[in-house]
Structure formats: structure tokens, C-alpha cells
Amino acid sequence: MRIIFKIAIVILFSFNAIARENGETEITTEDGIEVFQDEKYYLLKKNVKISSDNFNLNAKDVKIYFDTSLYDITELNAKGDVNFNSLKFRLSSRSQKLKFEVKIEKLRVDGEKSQLITEDIEMYSDGFIEVNNLNGDFKLEGPNSILSNDSIFIKSEKIHGKFSNNEDKKEIILLNIVDERESYIKNNNTEMYAKKINFDNKTSIIELIDDVIIIRNSEKISGDYGTLDTKNNSYKIKSNNDTKVKVVIQNNE
Amino acid sequence: MLGISVALTFIVIIFSKQISIKNINLSVIQNNLSNIDISEPKFAISNDSKKIHITAKEGNFLNNDKILLNKKVKFKSNDFSIETDKVVFDRNKQTAESRSKSIFKSKNTTISSDGFNIYDNGKKIIFYGNSLIVLK
């Protein structure tokens, strides 16, 4: 019994010796570090693991910019199978590249199959995803850019917008969506297509511009300009002078 | 019988020679280890913005420019210090390279590595191998 007790104490102490202390950031690399003192950055090479109170990051290579000394990190650039998890920002991401600007809390992930997941919203893109945690601005650009939450699904080449500053739940308060071919939004039971789509939470209106199609249940309406009021779920569609609004009512029975 | 005794004698002579040769080699190595070209050497690497002071217990000239610094080798500038056991310092190129375990310390920062290379007049440092950085 005494021996087991002693072994337990030894194991406990050895774990404590290895464990990171509160407030510390621990970084490990397999192929060393290059410190450029004048340029104020250092390169971390091969299988880099960063562990801190605010976030954990794994990547093949990482470049860290600092201000006065090595600990005073201003920007972090990671490359190659990047995994980022942040308890503070309540988000996780996977990407080929990641850039994190520490002071302005701006995170950008780049490359094919990039994803950024928060508690309330999921974002995917083969281009880039950028989120500014301080002012709530976000951008998704590139093929297969998708943003979705409980009530909305968006697919477009460019999705720009703003999240609310509500700490409990991030809501979309502004949206500007552009795709030269076709942007797509699904909101509750309504599907919408257009080249440009705008949304402002103050007016609760989704604005659809150019090559507009709205599909609800068995009803399909196309035109050049449309609006959908998210408060009462009603919509309107207009056409230019030389075209007409087209309504197709399908019989699903 | 005579043949066997002669053979045994030869074997004994050969063994005794080998042992004595080993002893001679060992003594030569011990003499080399005790040969220190510089005791408690002090050097510096300078650039326009800072000066890195280098100290050690022992130093041995490898050639005109390169010096092998041994035991308690320490690099110290206003910003940081590095401690290790073995470093090759190049006086001409103002570089220092180590392949032994090293500890770098600066304000709120510690780096443990399998060696380092200080070059470009101390403006750039490479830490080799498995490295651990702890930032506070």
C-alpha cells in the first residue's frame, strides 16, 4: 500500500512539473526555431504545438511577430494542416493557413476546405474566412463559401457581414452577398436565388438583386428585384420594364 | 612441450605489449583533455544595436579563427542570455554554434533546445531540434 502511495506521489509531482502554468504559453517544435531580432519575428518549424489559456494551435510551421520581446506576440501566421481552438473566442477552425492578429482579435483562415465553427454559426470556404472578434465584421470569399446557423443557410462567392456584439449568442445583423453566377439563401421555408443579396437586421428585409428566384412550398417566382420581410415572412418581386415576373405553381400531388 | 612454452611466452609478451599500448593511448587522451589553450576566455559579438558577451571556463583553438568553448559557456546581452556546455565560436565571422542542450532566457521567455547558431552579428539565432518555448 505504501509503495502504491509513493508511486502515486511521484507520478503526481512529475505531471505537475510538465504541466503548463496558468498565464503561460507553451510552444513545442520538432525542427527548431529561427529568431530574427531586427525584423521582430520568429519561425517555428515542423509539427508546432501552441498551448495557452486563450487558445491551442497545431500546424506544420508557424511565424510569430512580436513587439518588444518574444513574449509580446502581435501576429501569428500558421501554415499546413492548421487546427485552432479557442475557449476565449468560443470557436474552432481547420485550414491550410491561419492568420491571427492578437490586438485587434482578427482571425483569417485560408485555403481549400477551410472551416470556422462558433457556438452559433458554421462557416466554410475554399477561399478564405475572416472574423473580427472586436467589431463583429466577417468575410467569406472564394468557391464553396457557406455560412449557416439554426435559421439560415447561405452559399455564395462573397459573403460579407457583421455579427452582433451579444456575448451570449452571435446573430447576423448585416449581410452583403455577391456572386457573378448565383447566390443562394435558405431562410425557414423559403429558398432564394439572386446575384446580389443584402440583409439589414434593423429593417428585417432581405433584398434580392438580379436574376431573382424565390421558392416557397410549391410556388416559384422569378424576377429582377425582390424583397423578403423576415418579420412576417412575406415577399415581393418586381421586374424590369422589358421582362415580366414569372410565377410557377407546381402541383405536388 | 618446449614449443608450447615458447608459444605461451610469445602470447604473454604480445598481451603485455597491447596493454601497455592502451595505457599509452589513455595517457595521451588525458594529457589532451588537460590541455587548455585559454582559461576562462571572454569574447564578444557586436552589431550596431547590441553587444553579446561570451564567457566560458575553457577554450581551445581549433584553427586561427575557431575556438571551442567548453564548460559553463554563457552568452549575455541586454536582452537575453544563453547557457550551454560546448560552443564553437568563430572570431572572424562573429558566429557561435552549439550542438549541445541549451537554454535561452529573456524577459518572460525561456527556450530549451538541442543547440543553436548565432549569426549575422548576433541579429539572428537559430535553435536546433526539438525545442520548447515558455512565454509568461
PDB file of C-alpha atoms in Angstrom, chain A residues 21 23-39 42 44-45 64 69-71 73, chain B residues 49-50 79-80 104 106-109 111 119 122-136:
ATOM      1  CA  GLU A  21       1.029  27.009 -15.515  1.00  0.00           C
ATOM      2  CA  GLY A  23      -0.968  32.518 -17.830  1.00  0.00           C
ATOM      3  CA  GLU A  24       1.857  30.725 -19.603  1.00  0.00           C
ATOM      4  CA  THR A  25       2.048  29.940 -23.304  1.00  0.00           C
ATOM      5  CA  GLU A  26       3.917  26.750 -24.150  1.00  0.00           C
ATOM      6  CA  ILE A  27       5.222  26.113 -27.667  1.00  0.00           C
ATOM      7  CA  THR A  28       6.926  22.942 -28.889  1.00  0.00           C
ATOM      8  CA  THR A  29       8.587  22.335 -32.273  1.00  0.00           C
ATOM      9  CA  GLU A  30      10.375  19.342 -33.797  1.00  0.00           C
ATOM     10  CA  ASP A  31      12.801  21.208 -36.042  1.00  0.00           C
ATOM     11  CA  GLY A  32      13.786  24.252 -34.089  1.00  0.00           C
ATOM     12  CA  ILE A  33      13.190  27.985 -34.048  1.00  0.00           C
ATOM     13  CA  GLU A  34      14.719  30.864 -36.007  1.00  0.00           C
ATOM     14  CA  VAL A  35      14.691  34.236 -34.249  1.00  0.00           C
ATOM     15  CA  PHE A  36      15.062  37.400 -36.362  1.00  0.00           C
ATOM     16  CA  GLN A  37      15.600  40.133 -33.801  1.00  0.00           C
ATOM     17  CA  ASP A  38      15.650  43.179 -36.095  1.00  0.00           C
ATOM     18  CA  GLU A  39      12.670  42.022 -38.162  1.00  0.00           C
ATOM     19  CA  TYR A  42      10.446  34.042 -35.116  1.00  0.00           C
ATOM     20  CA  LEU A  44       8.711  27.712 -35.536  1.00  0.00           C
ATOM     21  CA  LYS A  45       9.385  24.688 -37.714  1.00  0.00           C
ATOM     22  CA  ILE A  64       5.155  34.774 -34.892  1.00  0.00           C
ATOM     23  CA  SER A  69      10.240  40.916 -26.786  1.00  0.00           C
ATOM     24  CA  LEU A  70       9.452  37.359 -27.872  1.00  0.00           C
ATOM     25  CA  TYR A  71       6.546  37.005 -25.424  1.00  0.00           C
ATOM     26  CA  ILE A  73       3.064  38.484 -29.628  1.00  0.00           C
TER      27      ILE A  73
ATOM     28  CA  SER B  49      22.352  47.863 -31.746  1.00  0.00           C
ATOM     29  CA  LYS B  50      23.810  45.442 -29.181  1.00  0.00           C
ATOM     30  CA  ASP B  79      18.053  41.394 -23.854  1.00  0.00           C
ATOM     31  CA  PHE B  80      18.909  37.759 -23.306  1.00  0.00           C
ATOM     32  CA  PHE B 104      17.847  30.766 -23.785  1.00  0.00           C
ATOM     33  CA  SER B 106      14.931  36.696 -21.944  1.00  0.00           C
ATOM     34  CA  LYS B 107      12.152  38.722 -20.326  1.00  0.00           C
ATOM     35  CA  ASN B 108       9.195  36.358 -19.757  1.00  0.00           C
ATOM     36  CA  THR B 109      10.665  33.881 -22.249  1.00  0.00           C
ATOM     37  CA  ILE B 111      13.715  28.455 -24.887  1.00  0.00           C
ATOM     38  CA  TYR B 119      24.952  34.592 -36.881  1.00  0.00           C
ATOM     39  CA  GLY B 122      24.056  38.300 -33.295  1.00  0.00           C
ATOM     40  CA  LYS B 123      20.954  39.629 -35.040  1.00  0.00           C
ATOM     41  CA  LYS B 124      19.721  36.135 -35.905  1.00  0.00           C
ATOM     42  CA  ILE B 125      19.583  32.997 -33.790  1.00  0.00           C
ATOM     43  CA  ILE B 126      18.589  29.503 -34.873  1.00  0.00           C
ATOM     44  CA  PHE B 127      17.637  26.997 -32.185  1.00  0.00           C
ATOM     45  CA  TYR B 128      18.126  23.411 -33.328  1.00  0.00           C
ATOM     46  CA  GLY B 129      15.993  20.297 -32.932  1.00  0.00           C
ATOM     47  CA  ASN B 130      13.194  19.625 -30.507  1.00  0.00           C
ATOM     48  CA  SER B 131      12.571  22.979 -28.900  1.00  0.00           C
ATOM     49  CA  LEU B 132      10.316  24.215 -26.135  1.00  0.00           C
ATOM     50  CA  ILE B 133       9.332  27.851 -25.652  1.00  0.00           C
ATOM     51  CA  VAL B 134       7.620  29.010 -22.490  1.00  0.00           C
ATOM     52  CA  LEU B 135       6.160  32.527 -22.613  1.00  0.00           C
ATOM     53  CA  LYS B 136       4.810  34.155 -19.441  1.00  0.00           C
TER      54      LYS B 136
END
